[in-house]
PDB file of C-alpha atoms in Angstrom:
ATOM      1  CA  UNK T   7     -24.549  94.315 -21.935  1.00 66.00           C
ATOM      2  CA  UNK T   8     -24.667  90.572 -22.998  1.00 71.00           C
ATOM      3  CA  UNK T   9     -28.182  88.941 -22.915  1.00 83.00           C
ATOM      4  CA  UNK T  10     -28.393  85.879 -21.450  1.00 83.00           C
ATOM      5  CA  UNK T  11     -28.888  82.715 -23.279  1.00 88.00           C
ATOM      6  CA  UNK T  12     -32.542  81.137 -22.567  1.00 88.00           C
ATOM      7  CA  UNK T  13     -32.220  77.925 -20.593  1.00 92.00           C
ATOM      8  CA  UNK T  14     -34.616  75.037 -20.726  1.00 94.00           C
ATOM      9  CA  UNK T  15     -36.096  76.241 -17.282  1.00 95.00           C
ATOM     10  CA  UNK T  16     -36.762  79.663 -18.689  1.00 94.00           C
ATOM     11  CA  UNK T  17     -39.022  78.239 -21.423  1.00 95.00           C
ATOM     12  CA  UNK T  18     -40.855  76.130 -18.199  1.00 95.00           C
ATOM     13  CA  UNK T  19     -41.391  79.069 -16.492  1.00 96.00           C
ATOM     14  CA  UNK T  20     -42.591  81.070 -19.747  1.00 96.00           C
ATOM     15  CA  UNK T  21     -44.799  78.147 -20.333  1.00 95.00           C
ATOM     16  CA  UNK T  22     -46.289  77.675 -17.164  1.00 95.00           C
ATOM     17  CA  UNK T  23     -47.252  81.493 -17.199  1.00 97.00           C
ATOM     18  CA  UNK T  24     -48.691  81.678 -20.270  1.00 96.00           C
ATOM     19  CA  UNK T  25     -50.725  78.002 -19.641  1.00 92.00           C
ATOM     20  CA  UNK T  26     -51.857  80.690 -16.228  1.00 95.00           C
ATOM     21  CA  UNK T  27     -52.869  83.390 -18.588  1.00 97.00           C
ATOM     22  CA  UNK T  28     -54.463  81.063 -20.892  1.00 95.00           C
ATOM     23  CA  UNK T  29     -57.034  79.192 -18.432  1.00 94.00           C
ATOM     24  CA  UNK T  30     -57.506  82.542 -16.683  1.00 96.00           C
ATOM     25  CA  UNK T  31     -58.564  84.444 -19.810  1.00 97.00           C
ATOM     26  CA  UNK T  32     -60.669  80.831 -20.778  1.00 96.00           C
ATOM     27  CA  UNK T  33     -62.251  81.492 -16.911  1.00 96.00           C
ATOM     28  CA  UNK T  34     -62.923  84.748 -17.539  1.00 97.00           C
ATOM     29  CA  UNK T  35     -64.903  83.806 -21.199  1.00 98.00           C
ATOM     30  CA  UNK T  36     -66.649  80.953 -20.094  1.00 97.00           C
ATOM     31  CA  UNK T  37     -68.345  82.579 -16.802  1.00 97.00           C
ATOM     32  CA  UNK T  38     -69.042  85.633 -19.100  1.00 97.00           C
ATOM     33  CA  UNK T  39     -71.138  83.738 -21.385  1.00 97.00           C
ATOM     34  CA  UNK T  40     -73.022  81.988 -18.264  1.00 97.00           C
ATOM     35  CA  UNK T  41     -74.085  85.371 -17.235  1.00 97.00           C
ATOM     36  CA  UNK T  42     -74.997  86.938 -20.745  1.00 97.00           C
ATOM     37  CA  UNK T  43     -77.155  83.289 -20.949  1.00 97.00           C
ATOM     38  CA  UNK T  44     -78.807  83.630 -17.666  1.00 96.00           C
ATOM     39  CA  UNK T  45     -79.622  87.294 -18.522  1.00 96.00           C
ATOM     40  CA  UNK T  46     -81.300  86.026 -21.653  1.00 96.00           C
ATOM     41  CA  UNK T  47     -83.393  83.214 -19.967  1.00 95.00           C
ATOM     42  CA  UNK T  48     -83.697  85.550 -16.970  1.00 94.00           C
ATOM     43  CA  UNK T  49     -81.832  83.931 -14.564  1.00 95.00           C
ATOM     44  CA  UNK T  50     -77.824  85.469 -14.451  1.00 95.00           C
ATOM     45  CA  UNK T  51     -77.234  83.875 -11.244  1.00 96.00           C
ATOM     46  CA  UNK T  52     -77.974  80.526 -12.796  1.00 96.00           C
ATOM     47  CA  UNK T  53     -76.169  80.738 -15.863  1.00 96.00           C
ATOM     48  CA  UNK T  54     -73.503  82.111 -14.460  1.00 97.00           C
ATOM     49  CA  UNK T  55     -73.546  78.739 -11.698  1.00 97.00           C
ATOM     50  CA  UNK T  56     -73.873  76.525 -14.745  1.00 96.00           C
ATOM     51  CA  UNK T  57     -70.818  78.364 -16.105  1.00 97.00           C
ATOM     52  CA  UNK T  58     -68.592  77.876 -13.378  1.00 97.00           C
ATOM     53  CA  UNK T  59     -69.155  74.299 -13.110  1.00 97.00           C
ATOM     54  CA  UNK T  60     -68.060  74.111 -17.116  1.00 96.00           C
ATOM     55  CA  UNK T  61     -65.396  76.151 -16.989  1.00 96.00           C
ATOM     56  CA  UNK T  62     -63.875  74.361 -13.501  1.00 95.00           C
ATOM     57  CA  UNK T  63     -64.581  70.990 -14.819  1.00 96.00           C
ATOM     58  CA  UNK T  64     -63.270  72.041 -18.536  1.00 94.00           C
ATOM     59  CA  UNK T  65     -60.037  73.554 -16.824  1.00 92.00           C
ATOM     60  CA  UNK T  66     -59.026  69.988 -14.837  1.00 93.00           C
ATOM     61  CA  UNK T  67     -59.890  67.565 -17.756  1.00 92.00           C
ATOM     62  CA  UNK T  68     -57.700  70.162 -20.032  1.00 89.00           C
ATOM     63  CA  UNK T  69     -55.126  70.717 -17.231  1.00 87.00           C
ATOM     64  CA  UNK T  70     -54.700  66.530 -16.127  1.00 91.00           C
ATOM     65  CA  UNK T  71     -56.088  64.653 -18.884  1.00 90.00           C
ATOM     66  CA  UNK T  72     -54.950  66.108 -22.011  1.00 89.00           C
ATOM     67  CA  UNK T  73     -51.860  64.338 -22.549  1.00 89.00           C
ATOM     68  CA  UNK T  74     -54.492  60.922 -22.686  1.00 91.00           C
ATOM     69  CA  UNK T  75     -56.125  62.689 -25.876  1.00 90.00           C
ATOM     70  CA  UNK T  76     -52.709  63.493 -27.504  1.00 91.00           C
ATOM     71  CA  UNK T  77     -51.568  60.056 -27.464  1.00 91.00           C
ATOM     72  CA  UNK T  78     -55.016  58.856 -28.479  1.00 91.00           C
ATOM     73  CA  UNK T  79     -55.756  61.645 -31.450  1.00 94.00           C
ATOM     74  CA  UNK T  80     -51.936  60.462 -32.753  1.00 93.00           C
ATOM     75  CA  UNK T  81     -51.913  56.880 -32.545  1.00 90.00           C
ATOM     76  CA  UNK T  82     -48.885  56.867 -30.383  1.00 87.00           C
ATOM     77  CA  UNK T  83     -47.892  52.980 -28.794  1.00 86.00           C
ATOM     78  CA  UNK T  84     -45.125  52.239 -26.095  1.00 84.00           C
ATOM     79  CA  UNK T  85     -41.791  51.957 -27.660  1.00 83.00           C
ATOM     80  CA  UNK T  86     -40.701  47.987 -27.859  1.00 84.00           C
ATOM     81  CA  UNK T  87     -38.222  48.178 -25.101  1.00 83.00           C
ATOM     82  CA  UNK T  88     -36.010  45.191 -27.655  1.00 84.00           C
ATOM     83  CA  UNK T  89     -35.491  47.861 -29.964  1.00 83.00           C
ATOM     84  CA  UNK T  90     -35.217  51.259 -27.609  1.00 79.00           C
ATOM     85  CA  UNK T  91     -33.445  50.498 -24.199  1.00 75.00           C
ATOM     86  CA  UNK T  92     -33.882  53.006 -21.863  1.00 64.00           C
TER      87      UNK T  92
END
């Protein structure tokens, strides 16, 4: 049987599962940390609280924002529309 070439919505889909998996896992690592905090300081409930304010604000600056530090970080300008028509 013939495999099937990958098409560019097959990468999509693998990407958007894995970017899933990736702020799950994240999730998962930052509220884990909150609780072993709050245990130390005697408060898990707390930490844990704290955590989950990090992780959900972390996750939407990541998830909407990121492209804004990407273009920032490489010094990226709008093309001169003279030069590159559209």
């Amino acid at each position: 049987m013939a495999k099937r070439e990958k098409t560019v919505y097959d990468e999509v889909d693998r990407n958007k599962r894995n970017t899933f998996i990736l702020f799950v896992f994240f999730f998962l690592v930052i509220i884990g940390l909150g609780y072993i905090m709050g245990e130390l300081y005697g408060d898990y409930v707390l930490g844990t609280a704290i955590a989950l304010v990090i992780a959900v604000f972390s996750m939407y600056f990541s998830y909407y924002h990121s492209h804004a530090v990407v273009i920032a970080v490489t010094g990226a300008k709008e093309a001169d529309p003279v030069f590159y028509k559209s």
